[in-house]
Amino acid sequence: VAHLLPNVDPVRKISIVARGSMGGYTRLLTEDRYFMTATQFRETLATLVSGHASEEMMFGEISTGPHSDIKQATALARKMVTDFGMSEKLGLRTFGQQTVSGYLGFSPPEQRDYSEEVARQIDEEVFRIMAEARQVAKKLLHENKPRLVHIAEKLLVKEVLEGPELETVFTEPLSEKPAQ
């Protein structure tokens, strides 16, 4: 998904080797940016939820594997709504007062400056943004399922793909065998 979306940093490495709590990962060549657009955020969200969407598509079930990506995506969608004024429904406003880190680096809870009704609307917007990202990921994965299977087969043999070898699996012709 990251490879297919034009506003996401390029894919640098894919691994199925477990590291800590990660069962595998996709590493992007992340640029230092101070400014990001709503489009860049939406495409980043689609990339973050693509592991979840691919599990569901390929296995008909999901696992705990993409939990960190989902957590990161949810936090980003929430920031789009509450910090960056990128909500179609709630408009150009920030929500919640940011506080300085507390004792020993522990962050105190957010200071609310909005009503329960607005809190519900924030939750709805975060849900909508996440659902849109999931739909983008699912559509791209479905349209490119043969390529996904091809990459997975290469990873089962090699475990880590990067550099020219990674670029090859994204571009080389696919075999004629039907996708599973």
PDB file of C-alpha atoms in Angstrom:
ATOM      1  CA  VAL A   1       0.000   0.000   0.000  1.00  0.00           C
ATOM      2  CA  ALA A   2       2.822   2.396   0.861  1.00  0.00           C
ATOM      3  CA  HIS A   3       4.455   1.656  -2.485  1.00  0.00           C
ATOM      4  CA  LEU A   4       1.237   2.439  -4.381  1.00  0.00           C
ATOM      5  CA  LEU A   5       0.326   5.738  -2.717  1.00  0.00           C
ATOM      6  CA  PRO A   6       2.127   8.786  -4.141  1.00  0.00           C
ATOM      7  CA  ASN A   7       2.232  10.859  -0.950  1.00  0.00           C
ATOM      8  CA  VAL A   8       3.789   8.247   1.343  1.00  0.00           C
ATOM      9  CA  ASP A   9       7.526   7.958   1.924  1.00  0.00           C
ATOM     10  CA  PRO A  10       9.176   5.227  -0.194  1.00  0.00           C
ATOM     11  CA  VAL A  11       9.388   1.683   1.151  1.00  0.00           C
ATOM     12  CA  ARG A  12      12.955   0.916   2.223  1.00  0.00           C
ATOM     13  CA  LYS A  13      12.721  -2.541   3.766  1.00  0.00           C
ATOM     14  CA  ILE A  14      10.218  -5.331   4.402  1.00  0.00           C
ATOM     15  CA  SER A  15      10.878  -8.073   6.929  1.00  0.00           C
ATOM     16  CA  ILE A  16       8.982 -11.034   8.353  1.00  0.00           C
ATOM     17  CA  VAL A  17      11.659 -11.599  10.992  1.00  0.00           C
ATOM     18  CA  ALA A  18      10.228 -11.079  14.469  1.00  0.00           C
ATOM     19  CA  ARG A  19      11.844  -8.306  16.489  1.00  0.00           C
ATOM     20  CA  GLY A  20      10.555  -7.792  20.013  1.00  0.00           C
ATOM     21  CA  SER A  21       6.789  -7.520  19.892  1.00  0.00           C
ATOM     22  CA  MET A  22       6.784  -7.079  16.083  1.00  0.00           C
ATOM     23  CA  GLY A  23       6.126 -10.135  13.957  1.00  0.00           C
ATOM     24  CA  GLY A  24       7.562  -8.297  10.977  1.00  0.00           C
ATOM     25  CA  TYR A  25       7.585  -4.779   9.585  1.00  0.00           C
ATOM     26  CA  THR A  26       7.689  -2.433   6.645  1.00  0.00           C
ATOM     27  CA  ARG A  27      10.211   0.368   7.048  1.00  0.00           C
ATOM     28  CA  LEU A  28       9.780   3.556   5.061  1.00  0.00           C
ATOM     29  CA  LEU A  29      12.504   5.985   4.047  1.00  0.00           C
ATOM     30  CA  THR A  30      11.073   8.713   6.250  1.00  0.00           C
ATOM     31  CA  GLU A  31      11.961  12.314   5.532  1.00  0.00           C
ATOM     32  CA  ASP A  32      12.176  14.921   8.258  1.00  0.00           C
ATOM     33  CA  ARG A  33       9.188  17.150   7.672  1.00  0.00           C
ATOM     34  CA  TYR A  34       7.782  20.010   9.607  1.00  0.00           C
ATOM     35  CA  PHE A  35       4.684  20.359   7.436  1.00  0.00           C
ATOM     36  CA  MET A  36       2.379  17.618   6.223  1.00  0.00           C
ATOM     37  CA  THR A  37      -0.810  17.875   4.228  1.00  0.00           C
ATOM     38  CA  ALA A  38      -4.127  16.207   4.954  1.00  0.00           C
ATOM     39  CA  THR A  39      -3.542  14.019   1.887  1.00  0.00           C
ATOM     40  CA  GLN A  40      -0.186  12.867   3.250  1.00  0.00           C
ATOM     41  CA  PHE A  41      -1.824  12.040   6.581  1.00  0.00           C
ATOM     42  CA  ARG A  42      -4.690  10.125   4.922  1.00  0.00           C
ATOM     43  CA  GLU A  43      -2.293   8.078   2.806  1.00  0.00           C
ATOM     44  CA  THR A  44      -0.078   7.415   5.824  1.00  0.00           C
ATOM     45  CA  LEU A  45      -3.166   6.168   7.687  1.00  0.00           C
ATOM     46  CA  ALA A  46      -4.024   3.821   4.794  1.00  0.00           C
ATOM     47  CA  THR A  47      -0.484   2.455   5.006  1.00  0.00           C
ATOM     48  CA  LEU A  48      -0.717   1.979   8.771  1.00  0.00           C
ATOM     49  CA  VAL A  49      -3.996   0.020   8.584  1.00  0.00           C
ATOM     50  CA  SER A  50      -2.946  -2.051   5.561  1.00  0.00           C
ATOM     51  CA  GLY A  51      -1.476  -4.865   7.689  1.00  0.00           C
ATOM     52  CA  HIS A  52      -4.828  -5.313   9.393  1.00  0.00           C
ATOM     53  CA  ALA A  53      -6.665  -5.159   6.053  1.00  0.00           C
ATOM     54  CA  SER A  54      -4.303  -7.646   4.400  1.00  0.00           C
ATOM     55  CA  GLU A  55      -4.684 -10.160   7.249  1.00  0.00           C
ATOM     56  CA  GLU A  56      -8.433  -9.938   6.929  1.00  0.00           C
ATOM     57  CA  MET A  57      -8.288 -10.327   3.130  1.00  0.00           C
ATOM     58  CA  MET A  58      -5.778 -13.181   3.029  1.00  0.00           C
ATOM     59  CA  PHE A  59      -6.743 -15.164   6.132  1.00  0.00           C
ATOM     60  CA  GLY A  60     -10.353 -14.145   6.739  1.00  0.00           C
ATOM     61  CA  GLU A  61      -9.309 -13.285  10.277  1.00  0.00           C
ATOM     62  CA  ILE A  62      -7.192 -10.728  12.077  1.00  0.00           C
ATOM     63  CA  SER A  63      -4.496 -11.145  14.699  1.00  0.00           C
ATOM     64  CA  THR A  64      -2.834  -8.984  17.303  1.00  0.00           C
ATOM     65  CA  GLY A  65       0.053  -8.410  14.874  1.00  0.00           C
ATOM     66  CA  PRO A  66      -0.912  -4.936  13.648  1.00  0.00           C
ATOM     67  CA  HIS A  67      -1.897  -3.592  17.089  1.00  0.00           C
ATOM     68  CA  SER A  68       0.929  -1.050  17.191  1.00  0.00           C
ATOM     69  CA  ASP A  69       0.079   0.246  13.707  1.00  0.00           C
ATOM     70  CA  ILE A  70      -3.591   0.603  14.649  1.00  0.00           C
ATOM     71  CA  LYS A  71      -2.648   2.489  17.801  1.00  0.00           C
ATOM     72  CA  GLN A  72      -0.366   4.798  15.819  1.00  0.00           C
ATOM     73  CA  ALA A  73      -3.046   5.339  13.149  1.00  0.00           C
ATOM     74  CA  THR A  74      -5.706   6.136  15.740  1.00  0.00           C
ATOM     75  CA  ALA A  75      -3.426   8.683  17.425  1.00  0.00           C
ATOM     76  CA  LEU A  76      -2.656  10.297  14.050  1.00  0.00           C
ATOM     77  CA  ALA A  77      -6.340  10.475  13.062  1.00  0.00           C
ATOM     78  CA  ARG A  78      -7.118  12.029  16.444  1.00  0.00           C
ATOM     79  CA  LYS A  79      -4.364  14.631  15.971  1.00  0.00           C
ATOM     80  CA  MET A  80      -5.800  15.458  12.537  1.00  0.00           C
ATOM     81  CA  VAL A  81      -9.113  16.263  14.235  1.00  0.00           C
ATOM     82  CA  THR A  82      -8.015  17.768  17.544  1.00  0.00           C
ATOM     83  CA  ASP A  83      -4.694  19.467  16.730  1.00  0.00           C
ATOM     84  CA  PHE A  84      -4.542  20.238  13.001  1.00  0.00           C
ATOM     85  CA  GLY A  85      -8.087  21.374  12.155  1.00  0.00           C
ATOM     86  CA  MET A  86      -8.393  18.656   9.459  1.00  0.00           C
ATOM     87  CA  SER A  87     -11.940  17.607  10.281  1.00  0.00           C
ATOM     88  CA  GLU A  88     -14.662  18.130   7.706  1.00  0.00           C
ATOM     89  CA  LYS A  89     -17.284  18.012  10.440  1.00  0.00           C
ATOM     90  CA  LEU A  90     -15.626  19.994  13.245  1.00  0.00           C
ATOM     91  CA  GLY A  91     -13.704  22.470  11.142  1.00  0.00           C
ATOM     92  CA  LEU A  92     -10.828  24.752  11.889  1.00  0.00           C
ATOM     93  CA  ARG A  93     -10.298  24.509  15.620  1.00  0.00           C
ATOM     94  CA  THR A  94      -8.109  22.718  18.129  1.00  0.00           C
ATOM     95  CA  PHE A  95      -9.578  20.662  20.953  1.00  0.00           C
ATOM     96  CA  GLY A  96      -7.987  20.012  24.334  1.00  0.00           C
ATOM     97  CA  GLN A  97      -5.270  21.985  26.020  1.00  0.00           C
ATOM     98  CA  GLN A  98      -1.818  20.455  25.893  1.00  0.00           C
ATOM     99  CA  THR A  99      -0.044  20.343  29.224  1.00  0.00           C
ATOM    100  CA  VAL A 100       3.647  20.132  30.039  1.00  0.00           C
ATOM    101  CA  SER A 101       5.005  16.747  31.112  1.00  0.00           C
ATOM    102  CA  GLY A 102       4.522  16.083  34.765  1.00  0.00           C
ATOM    103  CA  TYR A 103       6.764  14.593  37.398  1.00  0.00           C
ATOM    104  CA  LEU A 104       9.394  12.150  35.986  1.00  0.00           C
ATOM    105  CA  GLY A 105       8.097  12.580  32.443  1.00  0.00           C
ATOM    106  CA  PHE A 106       4.597  11.263  33.130  1.00  0.00           C
ATOM    107  CA  SER A 107       2.054  13.233  31.135  1.00  0.00           C
ATOM    108  CA  PRO A 108      -0.979  14.493  32.999  1.00  0.00           C
ATOM    109  CA  PRO A 109      -4.348  13.871  31.365  1.00  0.00           C
ATOM    110  CA  GLU A 110      -5.516  16.233  28.618  1.00  0.00           C
ATOM    111  CA  GLN A 111      -7.292  19.359  29.842  1.00  0.00           C
ATOM    112  CA  ARG A 112     -10.672  19.292  28.103  1.00  0.00           C
ATOM    113  CA  ASP A 113     -11.998  22.527  26.674  1.00  0.00           C
ATOM    114  CA  TYR A 114     -15.009  21.005  24.950  1.00  0.00           C
ATOM    115  CA  SER A 115     -18.328  19.395  25.807  1.00  0.00           C
ATOM    116  CA  GLU A 116     -19.356  15.729  25.911  1.00  0.00           C
ATOM    117  CA  GLU A 117     -21.235  16.301  22.636  1.00  0.00           C
ATOM    118  CA  VAL A 118     -18.063  17.577  20.957  1.00  0.00           C
ATOM    119  CA  ALA A 119     -16.127  14.635  22.455  1.00  0.00           C
ATOM    120  CA  ARG A 120     -18.638  12.312  20.756  1.00  0.00           C
ATOM    121  CA  GLN A 121     -18.208  14.196  17.469  1.00  0.00           C
ATOM    122  CA  ILE A 122     -14.407  13.919  17.772  1.00  0.00           C
ATOM    123  CA  ASP A 123     -14.753  10.156  18.270  1.00  0.00           C
ATOM    124  CA  GLU A 124     -17.060   9.938  15.233  1.00  0.00           C
ATOM    125  CA  GLU A 125     -14.614  11.903  13.079  1.00  0.00           C
ATOM    126  CA  VAL A 126     -11.670   9.740  14.160  1.00  0.00           C
ATOM    127  CA  PHE A 127     -13.749   6.656  13.346  1.00  0.00           C
ATOM    128  CA  ARG A 128     -14.726   8.088   9.928  1.00  0.00           C
ATOM    129  CA  ILE A 129     -11.131   8.975   9.039  1.00  0.00           C
ATOM    130  CA  MET A 130      -9.920   5.508  10.106  1.00  0.00           C
ATOM    131  CA  ALA A 131     -12.722   3.822   8.141  1.00  0.00           C
ATOM    132  CA  GLU A 132     -11.794   5.813   5.014  1.00  0.00           C
ATOM    133  CA  ALA A 133      -8.144   4.800   5.407  1.00  0.00           C
ATOM    134  CA  ARG A 134      -9.192   1.158   5.789  1.00  0.00           C
ATOM    135  CA  GLN A 135     -11.304   1.350   2.623  1.00  0.00           C
ATOM    136  CA  VAL A 136      -8.368   2.797   0.663  1.00  0.00           C
ATOM    137  CA  ALA A 137      -6.074   0.034   1.949  1.00  0.00           C
ATOM    138  CA  LYS A 138      -8.625  -2.708   1.210  1.00  0.00           C
ATOM    139  CA  LYS A 139      -9.241  -1.402  -2.322  1.00  0.00           C
ATOM    140  CA  LEU A 140      -5.527  -1.220  -3.151  1.00  0.00           C
ATOM    141  CA  LEU A 141      -4.849  -4.650  -1.644  1.00  0.00           C
ATOM    142  CA  HIS A 142      -7.751  -6.228  -3.527  1.00  0.00           C
ATOM    143  CA  GLU A 143      -6.696  -4.625  -6.828  1.00  0.00           C
ATOM    144  CA  ASN A 144      -3.087  -5.745  -6.284  1.00  0.00           C
ATOM    145  CA  LYS A 145      -3.623  -9.128  -4.619  1.00  0.00           C
ATOM    146  CA  PRO A 146      -1.405 -11.023  -7.098  1.00  0.00           C
ATOM    147  CA  ARG A 147       1.475  -8.643  -6.282  1.00  0.00           C
ATOM    148  CA  LEU A 148       0.821  -9.041  -2.543  1.00  0.00           C
ATOM    149  CA  VAL A 149       0.969 -12.843  -2.883  1.00  0.00           C
ATOM    150  CA  HIS A 150       4.151 -12.527  -4.962  1.00  0.00           C
ATOM    151  CA  ILE A 151       5.839 -10.380  -2.294  1.00  0.00           C
ATOM    152  CA  ALA A 152       4.704 -12.745   0.472  1.00  0.00           C
ATOM    153  CA  GLU A 153       6.140 -15.742  -1.410  1.00  0.00           C
ATOM    154  CA  LYS A 154       9.482 -13.947  -1.818  1.00  0.00           C
ATOM    155  CA  LEU A 155       9.513 -13.062   1.900  1.00  0.00           C
ATOM    156  CA  LEU A 156       8.885 -16.681   2.882  1.00  0.00           C
ATOM    157  CA  VAL A 157      12.085 -17.599   1.057  1.00  0.00           C
ATOM    158  CA  LYS A 158      14.267 -14.575   1.839  1.00  0.00           C
ATOM    159  CA  GLU A 159      12.672 -13.122   5.080  1.00  0.00           C
ATOM    160  CA  VAL A 160      14.039  -9.602   4.430  1.00  0.00           C
ATOM    161  CA  LEU A 161      13.793  -7.563   1.237  1.00  0.00           C
ATOM    162  CA  GLU A 162      15.478  -4.208   0.704  1.00  0.00           C
ATOM    163  CA  GLY A 163      17.275  -2.119  -1.912  1.00  0.00           C
ATOM    164  CA  PRO A 164      17.273  -3.282  -5.529  1.00  0.00           C
ATOM    165  CA  GLU A 165      15.842  -6.668  -4.533  1.00  0.00           C
ATOM    166  CA  LEU A 166      12.833  -4.953  -2.963  1.00  0.00           C
ATOM    167  CA  GLU A 167      12.314  -2.732  -6.005  1.00  0.00           C
ATOM    168  CA  THR A 168      12.396  -5.845  -8.193  1.00  0.00           C
ATOM    169  CA  VAL A 169       9.536  -7.553  -6.325  1.00  0.00           C
ATOM    170  CA  PHE A 170       7.443  -4.404  -6.781  1.00  0.00           C
ATOM    171  CA  THR A 171       8.078  -4.214 -10.544  1.00  0.00           C
ATOM    172  CA  GLU A 172       8.955  -7.627 -11.976  1.00  0.00           C
ATOM    173  CA  PRO A 173       6.350  -9.434 -14.097  1.00  0.00           C
ATOM    174  CA  LEU A 174       4.085 -11.765 -12.163  1.00  0.00           C
ATOM    175  CA  SER A 175       3.743 -15.431 -13.028  1.00  0.00           C
ATOM    176  CA  GLU A 176       0.535 -16.610 -14.662  1.00  0.00           C
ATOM    177  CA  LYS A 177      -0.540 -18.785 -11.730  1.00  0.00           C
ATOM    178  CA  PRO A 178      -3.768 -17.638 -10.047  1.00  0.00           C
ATOM    179  CA  ALA A 179      -3.574 -15.785  -6.722  1.00  0.00           C
ATOM    180  CA  GLN A 180      -4.598 -17.708  -3.625  1.00  0.00           C
TER     181      GLN A 180
END
